[in-house]
mmCIF file of C-alpha atoms in Angstrom:
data_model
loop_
_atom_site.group_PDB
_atom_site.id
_atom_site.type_symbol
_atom_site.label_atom_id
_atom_site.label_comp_id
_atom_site.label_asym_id
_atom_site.label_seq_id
_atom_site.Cartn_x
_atom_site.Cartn_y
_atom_site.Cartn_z
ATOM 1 C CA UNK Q 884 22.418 22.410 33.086
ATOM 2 C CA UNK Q 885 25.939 21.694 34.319
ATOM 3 C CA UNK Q 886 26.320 19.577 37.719
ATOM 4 C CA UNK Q 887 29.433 19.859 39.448
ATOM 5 C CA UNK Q 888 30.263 16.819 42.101
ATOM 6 C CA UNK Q 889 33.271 15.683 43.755
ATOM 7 C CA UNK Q 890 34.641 12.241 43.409
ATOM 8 C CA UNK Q 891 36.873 10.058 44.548
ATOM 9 C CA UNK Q 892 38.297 7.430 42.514
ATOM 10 C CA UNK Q 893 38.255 4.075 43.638
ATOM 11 C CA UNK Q 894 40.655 2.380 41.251
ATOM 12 C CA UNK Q 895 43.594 4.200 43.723
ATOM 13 C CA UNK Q 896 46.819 6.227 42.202
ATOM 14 C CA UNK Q 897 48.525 5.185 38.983
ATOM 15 C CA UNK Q 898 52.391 5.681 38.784
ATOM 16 C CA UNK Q 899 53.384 8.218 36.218
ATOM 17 C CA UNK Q 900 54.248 6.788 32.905
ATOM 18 C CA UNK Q 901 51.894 4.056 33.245
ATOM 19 C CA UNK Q 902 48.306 2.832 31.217
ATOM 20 C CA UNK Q 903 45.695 2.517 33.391
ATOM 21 C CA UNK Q 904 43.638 -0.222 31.326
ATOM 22 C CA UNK Q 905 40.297 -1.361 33.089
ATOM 23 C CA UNK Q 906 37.784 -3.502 30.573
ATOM 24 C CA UNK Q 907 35.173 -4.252 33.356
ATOM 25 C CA UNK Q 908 33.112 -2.138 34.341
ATOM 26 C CA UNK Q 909 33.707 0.088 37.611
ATOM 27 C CA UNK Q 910 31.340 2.506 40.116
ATOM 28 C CA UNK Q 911 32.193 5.800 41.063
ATOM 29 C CA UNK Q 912 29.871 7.269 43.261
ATOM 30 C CA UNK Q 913 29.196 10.959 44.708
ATOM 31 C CA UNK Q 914 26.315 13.061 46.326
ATOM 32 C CA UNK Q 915 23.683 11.942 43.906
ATOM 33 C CA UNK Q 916 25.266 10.538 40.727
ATOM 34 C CA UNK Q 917 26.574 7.316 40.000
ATOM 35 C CA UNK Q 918 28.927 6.562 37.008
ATOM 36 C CA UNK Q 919 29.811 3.642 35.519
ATOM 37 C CA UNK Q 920 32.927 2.959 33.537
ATOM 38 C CA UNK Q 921 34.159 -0.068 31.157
ATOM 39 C CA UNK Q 922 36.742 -0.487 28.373
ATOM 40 C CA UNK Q 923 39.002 2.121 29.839
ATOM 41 C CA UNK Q 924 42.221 2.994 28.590
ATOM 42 C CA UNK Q 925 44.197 6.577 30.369
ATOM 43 C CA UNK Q 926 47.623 7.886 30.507
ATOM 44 C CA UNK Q 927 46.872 11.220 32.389
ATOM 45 C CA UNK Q 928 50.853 12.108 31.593
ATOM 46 C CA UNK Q 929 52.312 11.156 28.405
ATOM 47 C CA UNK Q 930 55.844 11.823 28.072
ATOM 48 C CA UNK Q 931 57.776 12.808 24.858
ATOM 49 C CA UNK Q 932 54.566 12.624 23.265
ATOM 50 C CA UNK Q 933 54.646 8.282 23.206
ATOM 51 C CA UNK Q 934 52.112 6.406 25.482
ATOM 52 C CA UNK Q 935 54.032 4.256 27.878
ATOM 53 C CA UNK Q 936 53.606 0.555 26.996
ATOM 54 C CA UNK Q 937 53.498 -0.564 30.888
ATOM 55 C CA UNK Q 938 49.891 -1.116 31.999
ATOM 56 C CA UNK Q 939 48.433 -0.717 35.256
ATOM 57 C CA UNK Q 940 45.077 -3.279 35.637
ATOM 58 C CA UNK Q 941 42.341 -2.259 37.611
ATOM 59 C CA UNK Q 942 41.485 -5.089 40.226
ATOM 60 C CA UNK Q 943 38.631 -6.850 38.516
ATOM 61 C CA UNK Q 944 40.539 -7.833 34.961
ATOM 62 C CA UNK Q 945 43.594 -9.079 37.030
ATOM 63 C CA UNK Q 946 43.181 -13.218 36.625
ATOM 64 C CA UNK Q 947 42.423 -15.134 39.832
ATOM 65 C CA UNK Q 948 44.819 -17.435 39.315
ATOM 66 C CA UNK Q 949 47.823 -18.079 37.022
ATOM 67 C CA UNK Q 950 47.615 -20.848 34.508
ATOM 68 C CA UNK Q 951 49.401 -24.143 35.227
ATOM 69 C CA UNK Q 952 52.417 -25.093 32.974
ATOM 70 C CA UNK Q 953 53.490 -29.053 33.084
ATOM 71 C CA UNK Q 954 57.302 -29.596 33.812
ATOM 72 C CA UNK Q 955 59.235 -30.075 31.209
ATOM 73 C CA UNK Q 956 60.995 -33.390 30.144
ATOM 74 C CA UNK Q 957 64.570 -33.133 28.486
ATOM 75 C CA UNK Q 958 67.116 -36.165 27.761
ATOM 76 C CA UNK Q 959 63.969 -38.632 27.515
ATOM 77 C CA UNK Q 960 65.439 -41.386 24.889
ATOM 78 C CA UNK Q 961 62.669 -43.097 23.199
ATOM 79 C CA UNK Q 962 62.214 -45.963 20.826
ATOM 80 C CA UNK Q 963 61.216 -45.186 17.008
ATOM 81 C CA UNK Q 964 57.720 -45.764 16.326
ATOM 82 C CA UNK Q 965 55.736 -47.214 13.359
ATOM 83 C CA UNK Q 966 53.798 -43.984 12.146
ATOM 84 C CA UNK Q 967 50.367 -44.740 12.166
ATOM 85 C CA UNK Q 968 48.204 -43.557 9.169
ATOM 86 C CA UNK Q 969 46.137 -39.993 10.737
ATOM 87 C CA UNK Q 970 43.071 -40.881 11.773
ATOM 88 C CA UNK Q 971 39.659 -39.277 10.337
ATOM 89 C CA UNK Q 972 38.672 -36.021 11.752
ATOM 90 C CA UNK Q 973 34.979 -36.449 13.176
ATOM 91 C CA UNK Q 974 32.808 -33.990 12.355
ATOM 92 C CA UNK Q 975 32.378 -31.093 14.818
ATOM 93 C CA UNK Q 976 29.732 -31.570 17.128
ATOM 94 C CA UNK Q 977 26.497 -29.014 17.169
ATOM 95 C CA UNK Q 978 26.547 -26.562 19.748
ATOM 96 C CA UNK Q 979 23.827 -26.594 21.917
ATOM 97 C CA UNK Q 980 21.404 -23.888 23.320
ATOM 98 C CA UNK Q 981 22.452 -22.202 25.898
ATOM 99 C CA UNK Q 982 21.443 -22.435 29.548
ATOM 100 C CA UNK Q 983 18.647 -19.992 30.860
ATOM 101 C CA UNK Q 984 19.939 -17.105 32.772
ATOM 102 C CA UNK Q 985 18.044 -14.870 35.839
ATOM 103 C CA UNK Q 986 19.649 -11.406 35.959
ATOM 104 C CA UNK Q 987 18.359 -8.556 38.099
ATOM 105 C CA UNK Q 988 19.373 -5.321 38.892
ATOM 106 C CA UNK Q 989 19.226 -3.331 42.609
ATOM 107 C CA UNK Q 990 18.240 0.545 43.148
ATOM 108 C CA UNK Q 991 19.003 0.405 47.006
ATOM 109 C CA UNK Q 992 16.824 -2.149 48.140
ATOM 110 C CA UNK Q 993 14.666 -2.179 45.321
ATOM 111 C CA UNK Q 994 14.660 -4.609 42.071
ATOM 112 C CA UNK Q 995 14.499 -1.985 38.682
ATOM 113 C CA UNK Q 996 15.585 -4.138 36.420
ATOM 114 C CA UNK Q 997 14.580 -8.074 35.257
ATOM 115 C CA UNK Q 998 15.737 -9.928 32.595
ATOM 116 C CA UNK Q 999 15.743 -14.069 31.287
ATOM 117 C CA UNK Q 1000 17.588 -15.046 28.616
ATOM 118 C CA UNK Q 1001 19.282 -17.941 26.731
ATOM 119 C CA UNK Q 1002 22.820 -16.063 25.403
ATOM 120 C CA UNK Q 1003 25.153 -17.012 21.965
ATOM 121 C CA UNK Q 1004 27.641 -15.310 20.455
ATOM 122 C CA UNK Q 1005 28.337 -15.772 16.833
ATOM 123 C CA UNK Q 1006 31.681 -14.346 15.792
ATOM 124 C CA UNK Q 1007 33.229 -14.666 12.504
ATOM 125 C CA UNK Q 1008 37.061 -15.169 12.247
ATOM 126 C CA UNK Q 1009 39.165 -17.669 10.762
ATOM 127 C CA UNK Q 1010 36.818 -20.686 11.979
ATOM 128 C CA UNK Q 1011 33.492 -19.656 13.560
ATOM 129 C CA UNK Q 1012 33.058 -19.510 16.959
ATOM 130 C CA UNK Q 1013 29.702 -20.301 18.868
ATOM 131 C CA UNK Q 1014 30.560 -19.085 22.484
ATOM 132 C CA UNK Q 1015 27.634 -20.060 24.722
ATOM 133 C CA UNK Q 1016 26.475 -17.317 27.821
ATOM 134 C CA UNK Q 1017 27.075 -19.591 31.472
ATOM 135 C CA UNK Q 1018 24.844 -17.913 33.569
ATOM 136 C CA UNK Q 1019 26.366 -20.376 36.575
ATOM 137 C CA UNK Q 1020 29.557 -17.951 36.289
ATOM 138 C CA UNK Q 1021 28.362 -14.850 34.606
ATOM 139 C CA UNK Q 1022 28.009 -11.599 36.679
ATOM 140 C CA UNK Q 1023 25.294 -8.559 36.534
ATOM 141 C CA UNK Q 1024 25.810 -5.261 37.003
ATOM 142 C CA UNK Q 1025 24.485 -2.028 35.508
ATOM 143 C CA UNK Q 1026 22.191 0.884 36.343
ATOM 144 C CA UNK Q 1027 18.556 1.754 36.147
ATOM 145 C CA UNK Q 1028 17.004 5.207 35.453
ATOM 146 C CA UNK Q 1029 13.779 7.181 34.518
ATOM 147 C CA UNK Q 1030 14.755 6.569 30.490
ATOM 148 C CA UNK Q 1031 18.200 4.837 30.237
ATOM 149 C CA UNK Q 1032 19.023 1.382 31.863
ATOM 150 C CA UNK Q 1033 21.697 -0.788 30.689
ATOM 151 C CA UNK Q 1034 22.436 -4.371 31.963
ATOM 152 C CA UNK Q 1035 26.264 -5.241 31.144
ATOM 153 C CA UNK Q 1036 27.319 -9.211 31.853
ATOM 154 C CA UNK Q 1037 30.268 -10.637 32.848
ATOM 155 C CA UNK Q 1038 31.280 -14.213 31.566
ATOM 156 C CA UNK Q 1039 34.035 -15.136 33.994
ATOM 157 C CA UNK Q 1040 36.215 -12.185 32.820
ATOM 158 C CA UNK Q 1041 36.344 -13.512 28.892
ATOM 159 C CA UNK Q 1042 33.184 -12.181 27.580
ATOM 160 C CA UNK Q 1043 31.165 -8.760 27.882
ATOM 161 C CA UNK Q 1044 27.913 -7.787 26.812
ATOM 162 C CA UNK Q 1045 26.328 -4.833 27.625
ATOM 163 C CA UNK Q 1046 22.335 -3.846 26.925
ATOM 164 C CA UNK Q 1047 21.296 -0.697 26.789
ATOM 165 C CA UNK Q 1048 17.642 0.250 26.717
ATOM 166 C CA UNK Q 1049 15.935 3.748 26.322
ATOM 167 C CA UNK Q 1050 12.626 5.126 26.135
ATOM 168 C CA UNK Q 1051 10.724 7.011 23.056
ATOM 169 C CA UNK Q 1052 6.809 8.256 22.781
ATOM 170 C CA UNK Q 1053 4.814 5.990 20.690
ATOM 171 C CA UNK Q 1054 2.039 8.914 20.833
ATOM 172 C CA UNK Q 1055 1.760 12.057 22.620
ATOM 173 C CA UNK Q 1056 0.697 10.195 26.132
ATOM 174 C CA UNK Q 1057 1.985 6.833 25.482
ATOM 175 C CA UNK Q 1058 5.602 5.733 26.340
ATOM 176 C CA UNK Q 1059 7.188 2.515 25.069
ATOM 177 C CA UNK Q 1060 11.243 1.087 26.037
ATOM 178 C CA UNK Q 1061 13.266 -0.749 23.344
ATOM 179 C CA UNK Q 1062 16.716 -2.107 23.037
ATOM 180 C CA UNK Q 1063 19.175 0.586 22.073
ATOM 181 C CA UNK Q 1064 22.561 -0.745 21.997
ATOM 182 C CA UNK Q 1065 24.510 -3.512 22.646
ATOM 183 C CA UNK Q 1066 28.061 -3.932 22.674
ATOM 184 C CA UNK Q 1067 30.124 -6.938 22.934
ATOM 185 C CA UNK Q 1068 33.444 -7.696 24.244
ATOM 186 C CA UNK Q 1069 35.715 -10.814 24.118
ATOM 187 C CA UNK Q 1070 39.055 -11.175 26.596
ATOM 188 C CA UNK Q 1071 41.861 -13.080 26.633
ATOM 189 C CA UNK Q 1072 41.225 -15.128 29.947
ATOM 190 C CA UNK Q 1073 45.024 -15.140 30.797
ATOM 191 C CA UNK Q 1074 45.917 -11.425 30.550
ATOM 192 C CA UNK Q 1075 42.499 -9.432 30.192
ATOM 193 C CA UNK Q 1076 43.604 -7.883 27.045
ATOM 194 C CA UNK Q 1077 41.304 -7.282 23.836
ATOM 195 C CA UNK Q 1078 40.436 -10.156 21.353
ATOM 196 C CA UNK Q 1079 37.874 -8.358 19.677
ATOM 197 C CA UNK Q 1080 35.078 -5.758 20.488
ATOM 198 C CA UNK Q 1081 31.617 -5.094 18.838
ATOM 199 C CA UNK Q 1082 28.897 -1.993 19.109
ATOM 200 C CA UNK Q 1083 26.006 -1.500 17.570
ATOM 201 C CA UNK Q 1084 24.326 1.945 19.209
ATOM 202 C CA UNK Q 1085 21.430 2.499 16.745
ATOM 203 C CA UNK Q 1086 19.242 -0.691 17.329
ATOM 204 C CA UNK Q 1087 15.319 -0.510 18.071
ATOM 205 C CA UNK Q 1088 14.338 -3.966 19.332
ATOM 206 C CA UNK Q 1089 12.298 -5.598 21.480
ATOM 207 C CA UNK Q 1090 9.891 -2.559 22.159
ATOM 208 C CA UNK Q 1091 6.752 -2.315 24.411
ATOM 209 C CA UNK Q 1092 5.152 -0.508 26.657
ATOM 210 C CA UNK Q 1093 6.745 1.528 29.688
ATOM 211 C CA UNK Q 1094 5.237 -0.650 32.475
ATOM 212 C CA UNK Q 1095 5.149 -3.831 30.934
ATOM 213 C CA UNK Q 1096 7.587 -6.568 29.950
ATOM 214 C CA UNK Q 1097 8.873 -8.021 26.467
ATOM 215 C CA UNK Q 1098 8.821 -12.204 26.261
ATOM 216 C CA UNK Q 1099 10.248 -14.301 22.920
ATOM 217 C CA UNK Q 1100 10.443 -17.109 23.415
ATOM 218 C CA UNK Q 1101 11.952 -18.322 19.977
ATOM 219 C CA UNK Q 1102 15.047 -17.019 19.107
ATOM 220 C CA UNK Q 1103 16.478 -13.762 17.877
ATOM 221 C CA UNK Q 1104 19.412 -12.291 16.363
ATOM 222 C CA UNK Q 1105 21.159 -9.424 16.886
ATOM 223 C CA UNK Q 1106 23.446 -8.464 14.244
ATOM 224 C CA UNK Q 1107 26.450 -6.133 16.141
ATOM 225 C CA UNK Q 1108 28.131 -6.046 13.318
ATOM 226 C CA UNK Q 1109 29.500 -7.879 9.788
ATOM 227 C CA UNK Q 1110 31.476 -9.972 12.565
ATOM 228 C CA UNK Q 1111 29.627 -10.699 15.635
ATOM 229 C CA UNK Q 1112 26.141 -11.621 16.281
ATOM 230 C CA UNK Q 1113 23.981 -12.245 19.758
ATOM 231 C CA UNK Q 1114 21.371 -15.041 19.791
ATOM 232 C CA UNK Q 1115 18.492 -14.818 22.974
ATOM 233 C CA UNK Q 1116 16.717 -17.313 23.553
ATOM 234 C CA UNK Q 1117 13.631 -17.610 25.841
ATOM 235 C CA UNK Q 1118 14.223 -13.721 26.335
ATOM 236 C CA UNK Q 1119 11.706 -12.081 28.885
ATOM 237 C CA UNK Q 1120 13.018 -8.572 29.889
ATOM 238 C CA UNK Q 1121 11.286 -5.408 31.710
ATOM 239 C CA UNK Q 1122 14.031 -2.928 31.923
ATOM 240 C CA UNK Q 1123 11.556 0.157 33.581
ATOM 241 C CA UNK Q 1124 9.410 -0.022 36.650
ATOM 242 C CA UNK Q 1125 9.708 -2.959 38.114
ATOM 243 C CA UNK Q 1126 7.376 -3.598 40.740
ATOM 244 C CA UNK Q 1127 7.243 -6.213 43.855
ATOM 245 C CA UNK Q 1128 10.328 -8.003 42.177
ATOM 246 C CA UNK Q 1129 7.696 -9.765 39.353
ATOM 247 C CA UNK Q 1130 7.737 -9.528 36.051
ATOM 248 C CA UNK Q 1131 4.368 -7.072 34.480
ATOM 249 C CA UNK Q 1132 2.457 -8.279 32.207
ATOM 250 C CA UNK Q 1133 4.203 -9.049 28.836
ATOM 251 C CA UNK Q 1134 3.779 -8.066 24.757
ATOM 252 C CA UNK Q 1135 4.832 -11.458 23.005
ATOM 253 C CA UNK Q 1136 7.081 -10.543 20.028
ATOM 254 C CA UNK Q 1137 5.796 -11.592 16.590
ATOM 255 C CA UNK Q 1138 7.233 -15.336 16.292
ATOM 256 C CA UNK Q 1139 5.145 -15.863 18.987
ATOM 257 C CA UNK Q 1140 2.276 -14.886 18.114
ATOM 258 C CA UNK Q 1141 2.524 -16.439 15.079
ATOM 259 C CA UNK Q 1142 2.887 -19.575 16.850
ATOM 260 C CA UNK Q 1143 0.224 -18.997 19.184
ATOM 261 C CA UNK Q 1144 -2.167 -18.623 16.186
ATOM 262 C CA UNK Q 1145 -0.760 -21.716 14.665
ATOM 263 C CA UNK Q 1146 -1.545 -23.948 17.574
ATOM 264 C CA UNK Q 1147 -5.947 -23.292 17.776
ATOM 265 C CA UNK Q 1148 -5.806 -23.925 14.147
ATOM 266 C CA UNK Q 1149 -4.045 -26.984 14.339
ATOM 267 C CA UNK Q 1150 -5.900 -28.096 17.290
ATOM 268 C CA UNK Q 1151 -9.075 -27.314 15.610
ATOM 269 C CA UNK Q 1152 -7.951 -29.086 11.898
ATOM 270 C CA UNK Q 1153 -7.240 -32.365 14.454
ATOM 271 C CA UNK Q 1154 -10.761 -32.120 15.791
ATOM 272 C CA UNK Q 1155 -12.623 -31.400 12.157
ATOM 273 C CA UNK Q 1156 -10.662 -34.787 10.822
ATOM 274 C CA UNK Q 1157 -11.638 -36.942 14.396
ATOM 275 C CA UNK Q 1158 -15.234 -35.551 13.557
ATOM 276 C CA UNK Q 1159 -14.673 -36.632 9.895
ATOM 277 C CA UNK Q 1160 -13.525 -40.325 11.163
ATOM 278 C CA UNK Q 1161 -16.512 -40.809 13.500
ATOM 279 C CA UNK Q 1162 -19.157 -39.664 10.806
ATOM 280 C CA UNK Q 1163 -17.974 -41.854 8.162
ATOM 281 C CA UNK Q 1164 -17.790 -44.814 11.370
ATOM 282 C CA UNK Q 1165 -21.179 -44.235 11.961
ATOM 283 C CA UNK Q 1166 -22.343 -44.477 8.144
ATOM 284 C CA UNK Q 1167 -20.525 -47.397 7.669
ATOM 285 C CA UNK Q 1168 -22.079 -48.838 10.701
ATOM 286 C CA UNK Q 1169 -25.617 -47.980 9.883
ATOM 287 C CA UNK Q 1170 -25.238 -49.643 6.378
ATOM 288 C CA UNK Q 1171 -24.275 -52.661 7.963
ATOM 289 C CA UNK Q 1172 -27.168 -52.691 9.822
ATOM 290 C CA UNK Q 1173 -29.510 -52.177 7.171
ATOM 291 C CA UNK Q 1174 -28.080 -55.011 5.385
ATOM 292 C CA UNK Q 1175 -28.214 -57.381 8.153
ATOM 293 C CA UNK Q 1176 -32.431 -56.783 8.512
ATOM 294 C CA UNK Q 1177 -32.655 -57.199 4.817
ATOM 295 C CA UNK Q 1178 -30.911 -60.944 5.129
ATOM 296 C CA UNK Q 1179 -33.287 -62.045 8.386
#
């Protein structure tokens, strides 16, 4: 039923007439329940029925430092130039993989949450964009629970993605996790504001057994929507009891299984040809022989 708790807002007052905009996410917490916020956008007031068009930022999407704008030059004569003819435009060069990330989440003083991954974005505008996860400058935050978690990531205040897991009954006593929903959210770096956002709440990915992990190691897509996509790579991920700050024991996704079939069969194919070689050595060998007695 109904819980009533009282809070107290840690973003501070907001002057009347004003947007309090917040894209990263933000903690409120009371008694016994935590809540976490993201993408917000509130005008408690609103005056002659028009939302103000000031904006109050929330600490954490205010930029750390302004950008740096050269001088500029005026009255500068210079001599007329011979125009050269343009010069080819090299190809663009392939992106590559992205970096391996380690992201954990805390419950007090214990780990509830684990997760490695690779991280690309794929988004689809005017020229596609390939935006590569740096887990050197990405930040983790989230919250674990008994059959929700989510894991949302910060890229340096441009890019969000959040992960959110839950947890259905594969049978009447067996419980399995799986990827929910995942929503993505690209900033301008300068100002915090909105380039484009992504959701996609009705997934079911990357499912195994409550008390064990998930590994792929090849990659994966994640289609958010007819814009955006999210590429893992090297993904191992145990969103539900956690224990001793290790990863359980983990169901392989099917590319890798595949692959680990492949690899005994190949193995064994190499060894059935290097038995092949040696036979046919020997009975090449032996028939040498025999003609060598015949000639003495």
């Amino acid at each position: 039923g109904p819980v009533t708790v009282f809070m107290k807002d840690p973003a501070g007052p907001v002057q009347l007439n004003t947007v309090f905009v917040c894209h990263n996410s933000f903690v409120i917490e009371g008694e016994n329940i935590t809540q976490i916020f993201w993408n917000v956008t509130v005008q408690a007031f609103v005056q002659n029925g028009t939302v103000s068009k000031k904006e109050t930022r929330c600490p954490a999407d205010r930029p750390t430092s302004a950008p740096t704008v050269p001088p500029t030059v005026a009255n500068v004569t210079t001599a007329p130039t011979t125009t050269a003819p343009p010069a080819p435009t090299p190809p663009p060069k392939p992106v590559e993989k992205p970096d391996i990330g380690n992201y954990s989440l805390k419950s007090g003083n214990k780990t509830c949450f684990l997760a490695t991954v690779g991280l690309q974005l794929n988004v689809s505008q005017d020229k596609p964009l390939l935006i590569n996860i740096n887990p050197k400058t990405t930040v983790a935050d989230g919250a674990c629970g008994n059959t929700t978690a989510t894991l949302k990531l910060n890229d340096g205040n441009s890019t969000l993605i959040g992960f959110t897991f839950g947890v259905k009954n594969a049978s009447a006593s067996v419980q399995k996790f799986y990827l929910r929903e995942v929503n993505v959210t690209l900033l301008n770096r300068l100002n915090g504001s909105v380039i484009s956002s992504a959701d996609n709440n009705n997934l079911s990915k990357w499912d195994a057994f409550l008390g064990s992990s998930y590994m792929c190691r090849k990659e994966q897509t994640l289609q958010i929507n007819e814009k955006v996509q999210v590429h893992t790579f090297n993904l191992w991920i145990q969103p539900f009891l956690v224990e001793a700050n290790k990863f359980s024991t983990a169901e392989e996704c099917l590319a890798d299984s595949d692959l680990n079939f492949l690899i005994p069969i190949a193995v064994g194919v190499a060894l059935g040809f290097l038995i092949i070689l040696v036979f046919i050595s020997y009975i090449i060998g032996r028939r040498k022989s025999r003609t060598g007695y015949q000639s003495v």
